[in-house]
PDB file of C-alpha atoms in Angstrom:
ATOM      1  CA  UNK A1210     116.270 112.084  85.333  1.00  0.00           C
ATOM      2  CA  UNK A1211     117.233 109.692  87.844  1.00  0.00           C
ATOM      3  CA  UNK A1212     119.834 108.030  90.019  1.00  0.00           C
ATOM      4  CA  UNK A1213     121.454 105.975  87.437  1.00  0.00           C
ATOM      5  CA  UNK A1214     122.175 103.118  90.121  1.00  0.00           C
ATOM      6  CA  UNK A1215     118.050 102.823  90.202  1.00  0.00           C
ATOM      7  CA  UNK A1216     116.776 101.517  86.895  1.00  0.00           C
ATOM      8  CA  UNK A1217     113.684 103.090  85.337  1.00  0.00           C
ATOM      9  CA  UNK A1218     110.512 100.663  85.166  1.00  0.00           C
ATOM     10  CA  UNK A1219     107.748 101.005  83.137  1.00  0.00           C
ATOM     11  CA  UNK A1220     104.915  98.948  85.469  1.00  0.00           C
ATOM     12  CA  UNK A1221     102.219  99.041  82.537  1.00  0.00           C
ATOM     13  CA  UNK A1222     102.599  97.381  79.322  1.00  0.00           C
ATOM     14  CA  UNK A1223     100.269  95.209  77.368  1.00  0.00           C
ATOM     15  CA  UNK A1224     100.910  93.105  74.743  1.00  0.00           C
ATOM     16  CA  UNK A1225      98.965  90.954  72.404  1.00  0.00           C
ATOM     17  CA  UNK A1226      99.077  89.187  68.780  1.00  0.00           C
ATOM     18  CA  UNK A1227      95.498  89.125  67.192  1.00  0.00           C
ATOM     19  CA  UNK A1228      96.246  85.675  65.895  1.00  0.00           C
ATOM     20  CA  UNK A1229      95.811  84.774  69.672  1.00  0.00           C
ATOM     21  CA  UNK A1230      94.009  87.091  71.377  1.00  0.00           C
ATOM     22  CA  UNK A1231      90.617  86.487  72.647  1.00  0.00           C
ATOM     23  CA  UNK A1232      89.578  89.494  73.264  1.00  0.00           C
ATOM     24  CA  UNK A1233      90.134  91.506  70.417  1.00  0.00           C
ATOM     25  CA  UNK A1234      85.674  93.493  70.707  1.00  0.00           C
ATOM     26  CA  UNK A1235      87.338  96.102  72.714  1.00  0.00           C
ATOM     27  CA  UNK A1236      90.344  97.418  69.766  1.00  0.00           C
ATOM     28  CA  UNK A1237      88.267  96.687  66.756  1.00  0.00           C
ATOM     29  CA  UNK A1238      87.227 100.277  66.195  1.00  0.00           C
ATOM     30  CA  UNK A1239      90.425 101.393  67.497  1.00  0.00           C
ATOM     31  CA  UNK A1240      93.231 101.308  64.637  1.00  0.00           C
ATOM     32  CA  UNK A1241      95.009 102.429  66.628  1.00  0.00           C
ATOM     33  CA  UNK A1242      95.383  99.878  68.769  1.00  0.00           C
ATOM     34  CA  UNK A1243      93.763  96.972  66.245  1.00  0.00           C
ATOM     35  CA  UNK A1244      97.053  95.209  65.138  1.00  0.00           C
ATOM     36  CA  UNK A1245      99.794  93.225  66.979  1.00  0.00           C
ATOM     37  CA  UNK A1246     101.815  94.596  69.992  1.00  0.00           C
ATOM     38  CA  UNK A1247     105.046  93.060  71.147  1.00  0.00           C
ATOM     39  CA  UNK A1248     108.043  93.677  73.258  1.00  0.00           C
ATOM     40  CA  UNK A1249     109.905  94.576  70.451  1.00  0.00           C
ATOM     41  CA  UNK A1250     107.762  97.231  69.291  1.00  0.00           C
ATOM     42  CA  UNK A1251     107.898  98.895  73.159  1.00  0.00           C
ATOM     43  CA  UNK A1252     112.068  98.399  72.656  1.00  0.00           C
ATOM     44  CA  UNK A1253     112.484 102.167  70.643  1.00  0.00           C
ATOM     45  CA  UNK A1254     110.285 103.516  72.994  1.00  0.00           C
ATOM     46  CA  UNK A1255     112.362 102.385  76.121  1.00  0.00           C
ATOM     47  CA  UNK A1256     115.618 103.498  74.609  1.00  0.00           C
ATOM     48  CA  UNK A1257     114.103 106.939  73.857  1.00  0.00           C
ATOM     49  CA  UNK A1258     113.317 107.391  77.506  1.00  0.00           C
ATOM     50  CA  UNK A1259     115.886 105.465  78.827  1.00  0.00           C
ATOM     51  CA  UNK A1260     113.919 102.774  80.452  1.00  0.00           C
ATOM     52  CA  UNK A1261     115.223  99.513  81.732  1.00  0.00           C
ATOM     53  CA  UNK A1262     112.525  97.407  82.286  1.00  0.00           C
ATOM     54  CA  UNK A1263     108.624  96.516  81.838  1.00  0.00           C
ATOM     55  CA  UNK A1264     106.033  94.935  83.255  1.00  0.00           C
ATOM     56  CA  UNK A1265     103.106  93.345  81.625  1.00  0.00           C
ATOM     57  CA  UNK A1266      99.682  93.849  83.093  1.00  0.00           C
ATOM     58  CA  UNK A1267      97.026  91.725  81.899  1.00  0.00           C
ATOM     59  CA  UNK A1268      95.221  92.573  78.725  1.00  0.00           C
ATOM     60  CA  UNK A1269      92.440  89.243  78.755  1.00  0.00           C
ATOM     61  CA  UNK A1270      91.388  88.743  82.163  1.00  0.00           C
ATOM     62  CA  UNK A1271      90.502  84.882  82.826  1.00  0.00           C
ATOM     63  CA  UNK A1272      92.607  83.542  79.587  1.00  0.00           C
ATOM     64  CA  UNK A1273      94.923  81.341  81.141  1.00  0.00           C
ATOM     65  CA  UNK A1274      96.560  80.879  78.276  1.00  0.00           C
ATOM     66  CA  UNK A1275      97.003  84.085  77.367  1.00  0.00           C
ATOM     67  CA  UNK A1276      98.880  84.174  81.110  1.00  0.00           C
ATOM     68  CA  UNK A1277     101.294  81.839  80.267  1.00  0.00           C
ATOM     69  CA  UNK A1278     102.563  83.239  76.800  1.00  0.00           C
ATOM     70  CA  UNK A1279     102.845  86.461  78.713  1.00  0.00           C
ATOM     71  CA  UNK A1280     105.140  84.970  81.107  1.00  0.00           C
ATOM     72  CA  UNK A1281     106.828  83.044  77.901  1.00  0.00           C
ATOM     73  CA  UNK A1282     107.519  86.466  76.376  1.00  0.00           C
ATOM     74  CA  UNK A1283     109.134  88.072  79.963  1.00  0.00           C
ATOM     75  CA  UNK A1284     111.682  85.057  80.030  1.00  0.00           C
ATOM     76  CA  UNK A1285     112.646  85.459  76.011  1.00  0.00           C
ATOM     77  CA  UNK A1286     113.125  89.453  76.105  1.00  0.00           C
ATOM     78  CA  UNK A1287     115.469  90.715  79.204  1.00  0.00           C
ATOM     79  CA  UNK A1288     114.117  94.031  79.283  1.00  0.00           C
ATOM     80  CA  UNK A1289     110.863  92.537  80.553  1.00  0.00           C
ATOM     81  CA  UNK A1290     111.025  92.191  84.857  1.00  0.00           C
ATOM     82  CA  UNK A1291     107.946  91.124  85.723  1.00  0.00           C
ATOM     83  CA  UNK A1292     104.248  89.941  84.424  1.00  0.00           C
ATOM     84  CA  UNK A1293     101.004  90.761  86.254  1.00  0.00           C
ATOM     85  CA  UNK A1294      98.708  88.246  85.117  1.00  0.00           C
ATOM     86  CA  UNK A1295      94.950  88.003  84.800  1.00  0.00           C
ATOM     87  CA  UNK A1296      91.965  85.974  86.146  1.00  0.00           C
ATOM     88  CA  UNK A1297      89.045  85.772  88.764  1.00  0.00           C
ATOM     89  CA  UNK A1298      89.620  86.012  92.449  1.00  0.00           C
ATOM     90  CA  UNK A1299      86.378  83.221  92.952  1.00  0.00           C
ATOM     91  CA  UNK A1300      88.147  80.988  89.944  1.00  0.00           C
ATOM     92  CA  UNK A1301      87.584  77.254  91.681  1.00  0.00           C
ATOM     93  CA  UNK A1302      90.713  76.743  89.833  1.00  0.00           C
ATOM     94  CA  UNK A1303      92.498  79.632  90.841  1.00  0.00           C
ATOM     95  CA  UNK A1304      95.265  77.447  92.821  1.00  0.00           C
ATOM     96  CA  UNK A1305      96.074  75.555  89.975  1.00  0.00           C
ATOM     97  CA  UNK A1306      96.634  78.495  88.210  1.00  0.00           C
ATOM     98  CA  UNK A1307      99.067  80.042  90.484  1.00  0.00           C
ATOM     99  CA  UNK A1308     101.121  76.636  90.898  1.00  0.00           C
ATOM    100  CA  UNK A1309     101.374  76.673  87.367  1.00  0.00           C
ATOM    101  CA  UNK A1310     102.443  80.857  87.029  1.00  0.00           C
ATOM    102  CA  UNK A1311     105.079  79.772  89.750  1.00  0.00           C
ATOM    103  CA  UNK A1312     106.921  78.085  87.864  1.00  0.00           C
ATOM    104  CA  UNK A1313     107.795  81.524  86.130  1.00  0.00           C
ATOM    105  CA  UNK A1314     110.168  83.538  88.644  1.00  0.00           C
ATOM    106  CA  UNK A1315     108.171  86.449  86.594  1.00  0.00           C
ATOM    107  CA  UNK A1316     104.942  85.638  88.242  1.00  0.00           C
ATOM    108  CA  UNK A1317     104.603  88.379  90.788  1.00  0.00           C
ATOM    109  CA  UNK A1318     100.976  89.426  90.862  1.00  0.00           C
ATOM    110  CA  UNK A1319      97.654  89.609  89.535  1.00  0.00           C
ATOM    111  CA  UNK A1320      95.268  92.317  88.338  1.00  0.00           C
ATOM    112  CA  UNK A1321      91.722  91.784  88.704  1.00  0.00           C
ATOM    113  CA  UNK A1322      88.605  93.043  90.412  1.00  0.00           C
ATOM    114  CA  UNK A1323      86.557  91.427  93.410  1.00  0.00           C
ATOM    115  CA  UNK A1324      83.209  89.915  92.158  1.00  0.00           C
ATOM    116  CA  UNK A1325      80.065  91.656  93.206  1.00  0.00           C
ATOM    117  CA  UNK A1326      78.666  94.563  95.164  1.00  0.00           C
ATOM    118  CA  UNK A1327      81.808  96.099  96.657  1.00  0.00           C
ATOM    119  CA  UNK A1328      80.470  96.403  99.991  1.00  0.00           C
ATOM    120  CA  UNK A1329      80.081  92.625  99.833  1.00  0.00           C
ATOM    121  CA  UNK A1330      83.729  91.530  98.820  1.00  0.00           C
ATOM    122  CA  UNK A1331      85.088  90.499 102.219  1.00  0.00           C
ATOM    123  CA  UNK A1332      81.788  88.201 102.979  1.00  0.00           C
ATOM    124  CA  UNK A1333      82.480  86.731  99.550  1.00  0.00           C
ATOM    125  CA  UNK A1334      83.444  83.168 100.407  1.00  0.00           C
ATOM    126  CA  UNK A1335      84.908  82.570  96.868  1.00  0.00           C
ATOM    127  CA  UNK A1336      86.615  86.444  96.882  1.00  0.00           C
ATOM    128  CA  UNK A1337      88.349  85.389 100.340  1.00  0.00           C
ATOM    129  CA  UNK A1338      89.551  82.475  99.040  1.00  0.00           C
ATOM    130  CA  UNK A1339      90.929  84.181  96.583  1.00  0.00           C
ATOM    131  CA  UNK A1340      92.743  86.765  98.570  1.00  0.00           C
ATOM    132  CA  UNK A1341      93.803  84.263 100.716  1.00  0.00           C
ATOM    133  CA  UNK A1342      95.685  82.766  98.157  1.00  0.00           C
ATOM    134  CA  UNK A1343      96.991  85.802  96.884  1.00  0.00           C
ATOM    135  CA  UNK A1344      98.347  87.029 100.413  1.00  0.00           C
ATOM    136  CA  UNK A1345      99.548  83.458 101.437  1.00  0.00           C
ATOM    137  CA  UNK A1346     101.502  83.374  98.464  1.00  0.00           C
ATOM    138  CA  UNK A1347     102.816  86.794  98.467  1.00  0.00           C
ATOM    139  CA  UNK A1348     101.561  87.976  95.249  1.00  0.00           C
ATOM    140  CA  UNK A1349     100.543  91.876  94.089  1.00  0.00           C
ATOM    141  CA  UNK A1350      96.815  92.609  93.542  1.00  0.00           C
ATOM    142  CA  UNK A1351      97.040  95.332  90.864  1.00  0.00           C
ATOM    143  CA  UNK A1352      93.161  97.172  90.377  1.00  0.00           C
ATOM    144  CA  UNK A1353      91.170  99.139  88.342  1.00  0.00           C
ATOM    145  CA  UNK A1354      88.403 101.018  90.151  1.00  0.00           C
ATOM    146  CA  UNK A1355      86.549 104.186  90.304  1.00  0.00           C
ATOM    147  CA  UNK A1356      86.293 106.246  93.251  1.00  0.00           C
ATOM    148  CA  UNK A1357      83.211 104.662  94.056  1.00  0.00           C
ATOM    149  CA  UNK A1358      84.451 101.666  95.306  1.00  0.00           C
ATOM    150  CA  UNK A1359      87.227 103.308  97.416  1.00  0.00           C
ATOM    151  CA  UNK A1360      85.999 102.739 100.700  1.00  0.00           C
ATOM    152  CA  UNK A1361      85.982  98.472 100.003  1.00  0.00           C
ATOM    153  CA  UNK A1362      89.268  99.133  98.933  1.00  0.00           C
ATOM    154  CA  UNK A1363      89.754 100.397 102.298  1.00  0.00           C
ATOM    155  CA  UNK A1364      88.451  97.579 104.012  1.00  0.00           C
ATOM    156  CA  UNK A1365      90.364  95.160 102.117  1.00  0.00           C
ATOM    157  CA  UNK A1366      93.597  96.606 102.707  1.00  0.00           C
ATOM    158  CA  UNK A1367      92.740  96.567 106.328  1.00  0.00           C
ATOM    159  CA  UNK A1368      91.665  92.688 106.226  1.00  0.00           C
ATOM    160  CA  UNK A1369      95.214  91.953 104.156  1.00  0.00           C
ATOM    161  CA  UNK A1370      97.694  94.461 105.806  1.00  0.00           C
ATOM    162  CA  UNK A1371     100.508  91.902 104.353  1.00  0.00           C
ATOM    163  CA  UNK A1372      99.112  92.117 100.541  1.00  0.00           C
ATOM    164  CA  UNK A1373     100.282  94.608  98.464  1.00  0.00           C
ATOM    165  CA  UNK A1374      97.661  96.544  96.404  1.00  0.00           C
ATOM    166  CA  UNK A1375      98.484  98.871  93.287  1.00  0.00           C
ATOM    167  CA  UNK A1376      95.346 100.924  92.368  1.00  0.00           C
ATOM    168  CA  UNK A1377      96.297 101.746  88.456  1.00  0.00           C
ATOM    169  CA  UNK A1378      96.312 105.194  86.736  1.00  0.00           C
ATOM    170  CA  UNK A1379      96.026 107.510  89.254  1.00  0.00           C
ATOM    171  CA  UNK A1380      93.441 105.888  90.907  1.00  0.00           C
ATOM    172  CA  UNK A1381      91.335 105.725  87.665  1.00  0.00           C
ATOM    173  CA  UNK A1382      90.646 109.866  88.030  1.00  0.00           C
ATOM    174  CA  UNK A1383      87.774 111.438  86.285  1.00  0.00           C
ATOM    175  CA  UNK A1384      89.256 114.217  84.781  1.00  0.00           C
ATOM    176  CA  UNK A1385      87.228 114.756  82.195  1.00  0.00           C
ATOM    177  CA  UNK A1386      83.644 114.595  84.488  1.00  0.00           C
ATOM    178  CA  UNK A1387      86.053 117.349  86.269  1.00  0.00           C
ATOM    179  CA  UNK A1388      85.197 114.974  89.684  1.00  0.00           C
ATOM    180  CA  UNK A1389      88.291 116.238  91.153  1.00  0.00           C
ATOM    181  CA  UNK A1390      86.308 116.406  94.666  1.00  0.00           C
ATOM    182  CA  UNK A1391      85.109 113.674  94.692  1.00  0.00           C
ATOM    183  CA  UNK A1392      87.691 111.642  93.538  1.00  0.00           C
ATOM    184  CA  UNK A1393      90.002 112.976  96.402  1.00  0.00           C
ATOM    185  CA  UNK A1394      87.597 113.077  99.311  1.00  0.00           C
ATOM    186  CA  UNK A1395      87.366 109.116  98.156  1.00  0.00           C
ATOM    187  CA  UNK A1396      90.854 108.870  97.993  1.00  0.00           C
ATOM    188  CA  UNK A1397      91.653 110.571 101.334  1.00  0.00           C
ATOM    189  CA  UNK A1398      90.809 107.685 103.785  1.00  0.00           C
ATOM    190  CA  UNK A1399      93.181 105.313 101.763  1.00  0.00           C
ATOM    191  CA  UNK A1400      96.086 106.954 102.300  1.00  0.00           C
ATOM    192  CA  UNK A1401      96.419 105.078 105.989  1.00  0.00           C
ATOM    193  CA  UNK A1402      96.648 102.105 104.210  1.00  0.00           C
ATOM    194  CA  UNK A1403     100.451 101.249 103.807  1.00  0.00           C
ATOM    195  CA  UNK A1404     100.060  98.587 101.731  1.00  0.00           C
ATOM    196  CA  UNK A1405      98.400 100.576  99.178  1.00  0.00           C
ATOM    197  CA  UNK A1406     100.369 102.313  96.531  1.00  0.00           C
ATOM    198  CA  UNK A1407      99.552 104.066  92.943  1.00  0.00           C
ATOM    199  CA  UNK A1408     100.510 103.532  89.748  1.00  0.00           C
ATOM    200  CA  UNK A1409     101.435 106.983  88.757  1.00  0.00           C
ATOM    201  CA  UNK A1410     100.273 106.806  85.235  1.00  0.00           C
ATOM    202  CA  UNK A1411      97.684 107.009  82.135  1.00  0.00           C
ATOM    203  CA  UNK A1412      96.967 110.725  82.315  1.00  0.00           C
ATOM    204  CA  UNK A1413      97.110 111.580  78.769  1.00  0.00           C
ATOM    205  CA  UNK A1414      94.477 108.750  78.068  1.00  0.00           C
ATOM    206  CA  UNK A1415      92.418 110.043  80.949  1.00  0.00           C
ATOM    207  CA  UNK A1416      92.400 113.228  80.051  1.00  0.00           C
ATOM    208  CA  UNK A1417      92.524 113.736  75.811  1.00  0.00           C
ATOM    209  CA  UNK A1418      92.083 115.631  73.845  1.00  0.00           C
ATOM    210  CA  UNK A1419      92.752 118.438  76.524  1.00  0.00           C
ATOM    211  CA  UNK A1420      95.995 116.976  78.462  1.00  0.00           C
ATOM    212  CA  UNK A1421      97.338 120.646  79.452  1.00  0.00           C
ATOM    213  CA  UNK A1422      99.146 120.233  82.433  1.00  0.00           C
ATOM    214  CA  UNK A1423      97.944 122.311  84.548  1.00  0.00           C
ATOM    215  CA  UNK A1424      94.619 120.199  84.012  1.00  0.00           C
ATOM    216  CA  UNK A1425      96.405 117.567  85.260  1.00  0.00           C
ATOM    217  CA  UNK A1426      98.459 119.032  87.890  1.00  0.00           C
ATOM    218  CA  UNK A1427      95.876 119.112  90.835  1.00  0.00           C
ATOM    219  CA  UNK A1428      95.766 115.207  90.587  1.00  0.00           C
ATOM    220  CA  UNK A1429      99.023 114.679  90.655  1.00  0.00           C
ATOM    221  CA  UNK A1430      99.820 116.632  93.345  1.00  0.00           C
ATOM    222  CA  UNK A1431      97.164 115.285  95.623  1.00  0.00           C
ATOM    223  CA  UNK A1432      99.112 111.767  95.000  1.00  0.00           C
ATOM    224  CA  UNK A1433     102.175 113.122  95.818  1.00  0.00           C
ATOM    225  CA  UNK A1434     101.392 115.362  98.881  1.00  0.00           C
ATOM    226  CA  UNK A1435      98.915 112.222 100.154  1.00  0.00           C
ATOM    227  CA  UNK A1436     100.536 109.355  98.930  1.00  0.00           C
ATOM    228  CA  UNK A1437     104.039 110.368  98.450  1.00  0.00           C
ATOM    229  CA  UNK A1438     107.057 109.957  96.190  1.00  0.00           C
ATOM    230  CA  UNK A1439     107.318 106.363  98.300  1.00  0.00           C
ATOM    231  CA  UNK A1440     104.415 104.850  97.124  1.00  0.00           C
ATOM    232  CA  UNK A1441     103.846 106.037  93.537  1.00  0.00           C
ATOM    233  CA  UNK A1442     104.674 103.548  90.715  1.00  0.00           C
ATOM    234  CA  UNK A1443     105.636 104.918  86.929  1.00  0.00           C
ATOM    235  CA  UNK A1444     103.774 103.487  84.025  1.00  0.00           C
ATOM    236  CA  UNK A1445     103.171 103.920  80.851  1.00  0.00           C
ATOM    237  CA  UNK A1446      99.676 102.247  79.676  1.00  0.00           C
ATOM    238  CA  UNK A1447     101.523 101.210  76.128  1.00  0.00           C
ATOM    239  CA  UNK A1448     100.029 100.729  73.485  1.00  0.00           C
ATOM    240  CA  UNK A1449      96.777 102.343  74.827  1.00  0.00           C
ATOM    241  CA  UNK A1450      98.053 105.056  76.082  1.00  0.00           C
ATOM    242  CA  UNK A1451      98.936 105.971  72.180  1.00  0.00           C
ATOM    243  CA  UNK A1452      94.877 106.958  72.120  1.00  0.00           C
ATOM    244  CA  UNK A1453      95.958 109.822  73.749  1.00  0.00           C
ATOM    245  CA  UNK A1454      99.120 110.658  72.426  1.00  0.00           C
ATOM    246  CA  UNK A1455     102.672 108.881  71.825  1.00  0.00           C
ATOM    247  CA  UNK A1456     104.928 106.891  74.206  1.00  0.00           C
ATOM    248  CA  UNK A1457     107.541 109.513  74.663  1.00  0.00           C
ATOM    249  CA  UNK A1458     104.618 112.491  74.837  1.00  0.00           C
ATOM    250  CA  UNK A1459     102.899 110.077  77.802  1.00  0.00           C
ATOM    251  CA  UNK A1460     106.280 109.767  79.563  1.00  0.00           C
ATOM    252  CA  UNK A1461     106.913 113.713  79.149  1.00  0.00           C
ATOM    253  CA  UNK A1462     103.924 114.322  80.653  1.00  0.00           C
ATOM    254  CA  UNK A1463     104.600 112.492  83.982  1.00  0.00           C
ATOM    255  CA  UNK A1464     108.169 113.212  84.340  1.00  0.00           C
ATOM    256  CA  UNK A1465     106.849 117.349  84.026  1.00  0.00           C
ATOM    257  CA  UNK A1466     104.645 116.430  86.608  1.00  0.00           C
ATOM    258  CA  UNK A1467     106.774 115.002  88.973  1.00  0.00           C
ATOM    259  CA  UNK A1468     109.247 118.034  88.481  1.00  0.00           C
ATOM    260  CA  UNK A1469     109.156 119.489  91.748  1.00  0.00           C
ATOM    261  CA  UNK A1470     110.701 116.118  93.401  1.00  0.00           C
ATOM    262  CA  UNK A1471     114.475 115.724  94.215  1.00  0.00           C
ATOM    263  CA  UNK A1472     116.653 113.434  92.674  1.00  0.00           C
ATOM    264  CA  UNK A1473     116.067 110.736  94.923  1.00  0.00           C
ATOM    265  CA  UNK A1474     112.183 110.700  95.046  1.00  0.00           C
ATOM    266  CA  UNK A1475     112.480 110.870  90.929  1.00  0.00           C
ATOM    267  CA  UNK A1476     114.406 107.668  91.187  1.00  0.00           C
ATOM    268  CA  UNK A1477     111.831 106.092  93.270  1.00  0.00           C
ATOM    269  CA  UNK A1478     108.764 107.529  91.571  1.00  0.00           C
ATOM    270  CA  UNK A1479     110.527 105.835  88.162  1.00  0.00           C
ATOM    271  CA  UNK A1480     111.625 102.813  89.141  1.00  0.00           C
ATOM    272  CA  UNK A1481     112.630 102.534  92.656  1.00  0.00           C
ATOM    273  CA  UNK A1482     109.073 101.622  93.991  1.00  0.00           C
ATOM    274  CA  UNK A1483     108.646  99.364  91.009  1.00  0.00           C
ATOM    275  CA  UNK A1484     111.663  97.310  91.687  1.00  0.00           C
ATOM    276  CA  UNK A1485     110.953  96.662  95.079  1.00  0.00           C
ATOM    277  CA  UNK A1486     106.949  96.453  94.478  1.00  0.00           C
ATOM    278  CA  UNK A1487     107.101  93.843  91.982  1.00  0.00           C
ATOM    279  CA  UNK A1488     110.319  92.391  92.616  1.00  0.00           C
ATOM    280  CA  UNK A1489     112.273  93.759  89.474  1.00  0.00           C
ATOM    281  CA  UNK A1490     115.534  92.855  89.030  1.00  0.00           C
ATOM    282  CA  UNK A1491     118.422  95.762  88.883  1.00  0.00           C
ATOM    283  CA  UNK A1492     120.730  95.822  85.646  1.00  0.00           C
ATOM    284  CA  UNK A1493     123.534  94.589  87.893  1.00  0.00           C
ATOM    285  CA  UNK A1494     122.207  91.578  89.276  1.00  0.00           C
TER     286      UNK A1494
END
């Protein structure tokens, strides 16, 4: 599928043990998803789809010690690159945080959202404070949003030109409210933004129980003619991504998608972006 000198990187894992995890309301009528997920459960999956690497994305926002066993758990399995870690941008004790998470040459990044009305985020004292950190430090912000808040996203990215944003899942796309149009006209405006990319992922989930492709196709090809095979990011959403339909199904889906790409752009789309986004080591090194 790809240049085999790139590896592939899965930028969207989430792990958990429910002996630990604090925030288990949200997978308690899921049994799906209501039972422990580790990095040797994702390990089959990889190997069916040849993938090299993953990154863990927060799954308990403001747990720091959930934070630190995630970074425990990159350092014990190789095949993990890189943990995105969770917490509040207006945290007073967001610093010490961060020292501590830098001790961990996995710490690259954060996921989070700004507190607050969106058009409010860059007069936030606290949310500044927290972005300057972020930026000063050269860490990822990795975020979650609906269309709606687009155009703060926008003025962020302008106030932090250095600061790398990743807006996850196809910029959260409402595919089943069919909000296509909106969702792009939003979108649009971002694209002058280098410092914002997209994590090209989560479409089955977004879109089940009717994840035809050509459903899916109009999204995916207004990130790729907008954004570009440069600044697209592969993920998988594991394990809930399995809501809407299995591992290898989720990374069928987005390969299909991305069939019209050459080699090269493939390799980026997969893992290229990825390694150089959140600082993933390659095989070799």
């Amino acid at each position: 599928m790809t240049d085999s000198m790139i590896p592939v990187i899965d930028t969207h894992l989430h792990f958990w043990d429910l002996a630990t995890y604090p925030r288990t309301g949200w997978i308690e009528d899921k049994p799906l998803l209501y039972r422990n997920y580790l990095p040797e459960d994702v390990k089959p999956h990889f190997d069916a789809c040849s993938v090299n690497y993953g990154v863990i994305v927060e799954a308990a926002r403001d747990s720091h010690e959930m934070n630190l066993w995630w970074l425990e758990l990159a350092a014990e399995y190789e095949y993990i690159g890189a943990v995105v870690a969770g917490c509040s941008l207006e945290q007073d004790d967001l610093a010490e945080w961060f020292d501590a998470y830098a001790e961990s040459a996995y710490f690259v990044g954060v996921r989070t959202s700004p507190a607050g009305a969106p058009d409010q985020w860059l007069t936030n004292a606290a949310t500044r404070r927290g972005l300057d950190a972020l930026n000063r430090r050269e860490l990822r912000l990795d975020l979650l949003l609906g269309y709606e808040t687009f155009a703060a996203v926008a003025e962020l990215a302008a106030a932090y030109p250095d600061l790398g944003i990743m807006l996850n899942h196809c910029a959260h796309p409402p595919i089943r409210e069919d909000g296509f149009a909106a969702w792009a006209a939003a979108l649009e405006p971002l694209v002058q933004h280098p410092n914002i990319m997209v994590k090209y992922s989560s479409l089955l989930l977004y879109s089940y129980p009717d994840s035809q492709l050509e459903r899916l196709r109009p999204y995916t090809n207004f990130l790729l003619e907008h954004f570009g095979p440069t600044r697209l990011a592969w993920g998988s959403n594991w394990p809930v991504e399995l809501l809407g339909g299995s591992y290898v199904e989720a990374f069928g889906v987005m390969d299909a998608l991305a069939v019209d790409l050459s080699p090269d752009e493939r390799a980026a789309v997969f893992g290229g972006n990825a390694q150089a986004f959140y600082r993933v080591a390659s095989p070799a090194a």
